[in-house]
Amino acid sequence: MTATETIATAINQIDEKKEKLKKAFDDLQSHRSLLSPSFSLSWSEIDSHFSTLQSSLANRFRLLQSTAPLQDDSCRLNASYAQTSSSEEVSEQPVVEPELRALCEKMDGIGLSKYLIVQWDDDAPLNQEVSAAIRYSPDPASMVLDAIEGLNQNHTPSSSGKSFDVRRVFVLLMEVLIESNANITVETSNRAKKLAYDWKTKIDTKPFEALVFLHLVAAFELGSEFNSEELSDYVFMIAKYKQATSVCNKIGLDRERVRNLIKKLMDSGKAISAVKFMYECGMTDEFEPIPVLKSYIKDSREAALRVCVEDNYSIKSQNEAIDKEVSALKAVIKIIKDQNLESEFTQEKVEERVEELEKYKALRKRNATNPPKQEPQQKGKKRTRDCNGTQVPGPSQQLLSRPEALLMPEHSHHGLQLNPYGLMTSAFSGVVVNPLAGLFGSAATPQPLYYAQQTGFVLPPQYHPPYYSQ
């Protein structure tokens, strides 16, 4: 008999052994007069304890059986030993707190929700621990539904006394339920269907309500119960959330619906979300994500420029413009990392641009609070002059000398190809080079410009090749 068969036989004998234990307990009870008065243990308590252990063992055994089978159990044991003996290959499993495990074993959905509210930490998500703990539950789907039905309120006080949105716990529980591929009984499915219909009435134009509703549809496999077009509209509503693509893949939308959804996202200026859907919903064969990202970079810079133009290049508008482009570029960087697009985009150059903008903003803030003092001329050291003999201020005086030049249109610099922010880098021999020349495929030739002609901001010499490969 193999090790697996031995375990299965032992689990099947639990009920029989429990019956023998009950007979022994009843026999003990018949001699109760001889027992200590402090003996108050009841059979129901003993039965509950062993039933919990039985459920836990059965669930863990099912997990063992679901792993990829090896040729025989001896191979399985040897492979397991070899894997655990190699510290480099072992991935640490999350430690499940005894209280959390006990709540799952007892099927205490409401207690589980309250526990997660108390333990919630945005900096240390509980996903992995809950995912491991939920497998101890005899019926995870029913327990999660109990949690949502029993604590269905918008806000619940946390341990710190602050208001906490319990819907975040509901989403977490349904996320781990989806990952667990737990069995869903007909009874649980019917309960979930009623809850989903009730929750749908709350949505209106509230994205987070739509997020909870779509998780209900995905986790309890209710896609066929609702109109596909309506579901697609709700996915569009929650496109900004990280779970949007996963629920989209779970609610049963066909390719035509997903295709229309992606087009709608692009038409609405949500290019980053559209690209994410292209990759994670398997639609890259019908769309071209890279050109979409290139256009997004260009459009975001033009939008930043418009902010300054509309407010006459005020300091506030310049800050807002920088924030807009930085936010857009960081979103592109995340897509590059998530989808491994390093071969299509030069991520370092995008990061350099972000750093350049943030440094400029910080430098201007420092100059606003602590204006630079004019440095006294050192004895015997001549000041720099241009070709006409005009004295040229030092770099520290040139920097930020014309705030309105930030985001100045290119044509304002007499043919100089400047980036939309009007930033110029000082080059050798008084030559100024467009720091982002070639960003969209046209590298500008350095043009001579002496300091007396400069109306922009002088930065250290640097030449930025395109963000993405040509």
XYZ file of C-alpha atoms in Angstrom, residues 77-269:
193
model
C 8.979 11.899 -0.793
C 12.501 12.035 -2.230
C 11.633 15.040 -4.397
C 10.036 16.758 -1.419
C 13.133 16.154 0.701
C 15.443 17.382 -2.055
C 13.373 20.500 -2.504
C 13.263 21.378 1.182
C 16.969 20.693 1.577
C 17.810 23.348 -0.991
C 17.343 26.782 0.581
C 17.582 28.472 -2.789
C 14.638 26.583 -4.276
C 12.233 26.680 -1.349
C 9.679 29.468 -1.447
C 8.601 30.450 2.014
C 4.994 29.682 2.769
C 3.114 32.357 4.731
C 2.707 31.615 8.426
C -0.990 31.341 9.245
C -1.859 32.756 12.640
C -3.648 30.194 14.870
C -6.616 32.534 15.350
C -7.053 33.010 11.610
C -6.773 29.297 10.980
C -9.295 28.512 13.726
C -11.817 30.957 12.252
C -11.560 29.246 8.867
C -11.793 25.765 10.361
C -14.929 26.772 12.270
C -16.460 28.396 9.177
C -16.841 31.663 11.140
C -17.257 34.114 8.248
C -18.295 37.090 10.386
C -15.446 36.482 12.820
C -13.083 36.228 9.862
C -14.194 39.623 8.530
C -13.770 41.250 11.930
C -10.329 39.690 12.315
C -9.204 41.058 8.938
C -10.519 44.533 9.757
C -8.490 44.598 12.970
C -5.348 43.233 11.285
C -5.597 45.294 8.090
C -2.392 47.028 7.060
C -2.084 48.767 3.686
C 1.697 48.391 3.834
C 1.530 44.628 4.492
C -1.337 43.063 2.520
C -2.886 39.911 3.971
C -3.590 38.201 0.642
C -1.057 35.391 0.963
C -1.883 34.560 4.571
C -5.639 34.558 3.921
C -5.129 32.488 0.779
C -3.295 29.881 2.851
C -5.781 30.019 5.732
C -8.917 29.697 3.613
C -7.846 26.206 2.570
C -8.485 25.007 6.118
C -12.171 25.787 5.691
C -14.462 22.814 4.928
C -16.476 25.043 2.557
C -14.584 28.250 1.631
C -17.282 29.570 -0.741
C -20.006 29.336 1.888
C -17.753 30.898 4.540
C -16.896 33.877 2.316
C -20.581 34.381 1.570
C -21.344 34.257 5.308
C -18.711 36.966 5.831
C -20.258 39.275 3.240
C -23.877 38.685 4.229
C -23.175 38.964 7.942
C -21.182 42.174 7.832
C -22.735 43.972 4.867
C -22.161 47.571 5.971
C -20.232 50.308 4.224
C -18.096 51.346 7.164
C -17.000 49.570 10.308
C -14.723 50.947 13.056
C -11.227 49.488 12.985
C -9.079 48.733 16.018
C -7.714 52.269 15.890
C -11.207 53.735 16.030
C -10.987 55.077 12.485
C -13.615 54.372 9.866
C -12.791 51.350 7.745
C -14.436 50.376 4.470
C -15.340 46.732 5.017
C -15.903 46.282 1.283
C -12.122 46.042 0.970
C -12.259 42.893 3.106
C -15.038 41.497 0.905
C -12.934 42.039 -2.221
C -9.903 40.402 -0.575
C -11.933 37.340 0.478
C -13.396 36.923 -3.008
C -9.953 37.339 -4.596
C -8.543 34.454 -2.570
C -11.704 32.437 -3.199
C -11.176 32.814 -6.957
C -7.553 31.687 -6.579
C -8.510 28.656 -4.496
C -10.842 27.209 -7.161
C -13.104 26.029 -4.336
C -16.197 23.966 -5.023
C -19.442 25.970 -5.060
C -22.612 24.108 -4.102
C -26.008 24.839 -5.645
C -27.213 26.263 -2.338
C -24.227 28.626 -2.080
C -24.635 29.657 -5.723
C -28.286 30.571 -5.165
C -27.412 32.614 -2.085
C -24.657 34.412 -4.004
C -27.018 35.118 -6.898
C -29.517 36.836 -4.599
C -26.747 38.886 -2.969
C -25.355 39.892 -6.387
C -28.750 41.126 -7.584
C -29.176 43.111 -4.374
C -25.672 44.598 -4.677
C -26.254 45.560 -8.296
C -28.939 48.033 -7.176
C -26.262 49.965 -5.231
C -23.949 50.598 -8.176
C -25.428 53.567 -10.049
C -22.166 55.427 -10.855
C -20.096 54.134 -7.919
C -16.997 52.263 -9.135
C -16.237 50.485 -5.864
C -19.763 49.096 -5.644
C -19.264 47.820 -9.204
C -15.958 46.259 -8.125
C -17.651 44.284 -5.324
C -20.491 43.241 -7.641
C -18.115 41.973 -10.326
C -16.160 40.022 -7.730
C -19.397 38.353 -6.658
C -20.085 37.438 -10.288
C -16.526 36.161 -10.793
C -16.057 34.332 -7.484
C -19.405 32.520 -7.577
C -19.463 31.938 -11.351
C -22.593 33.990 -12.059
C -21.614 35.454 -15.437
C -24.479 33.767 -17.282
C -26.999 35.357 -14.904
C -26.395 38.907 -16.118
C -26.416 40.826 -19.383
C -22.971 40.802 -21.044
C -23.200 44.404 -22.223
C -24.039 45.544 -18.723
C -21.160 43.562 -17.262
C -18.837 45.123 -19.829
C -19.991 48.603 -18.779
C -19.196 47.789 -15.165
C -15.725 46.544 -16.107
C -15.122 49.843 -17.914
C -16.208 51.634 -14.738
C -13.598 49.797 -12.625
C -10.790 49.784 -15.225
C -8.507 51.791 -12.930
C -8.488 49.047 -10.267
C -5.764 46.401 -10.368
C -8.362 43.594 -10.223
C -10.205 44.796 -13.349
C -8.549 42.413 -15.817
C -8.802 39.379 -13.531
C -12.560 39.768 -13.000
C -12.996 40.521 -16.703
C -11.429 37.145 -17.487
C -13.651 35.388 -14.934
C -17.121 36.724 -15.758
C -17.379 35.142 -19.190
C -17.193 38.112 -21.586
C -16.582 37.012 -25.164
C -13.778 38.432 -27.310
C -16.073 40.842 -29.092
C -17.117 42.418 -25.790
C -13.498 42.654 -24.620
C -12.453 44.128 -27.969
C -15.144 46.819 -27.721
C -14.166 47.471 -24.122
C -10.533 48.105 -25.088
C -11.601 50.447 -27.906
C -13.815 52.328 -25.469
C -10.917 52.714 -23.048
C -8.668 54.117 -25.795
C -11.368 56.499 -27.019
C -11.784 57.735 -23.443
C -8.084 58.536 -23.042
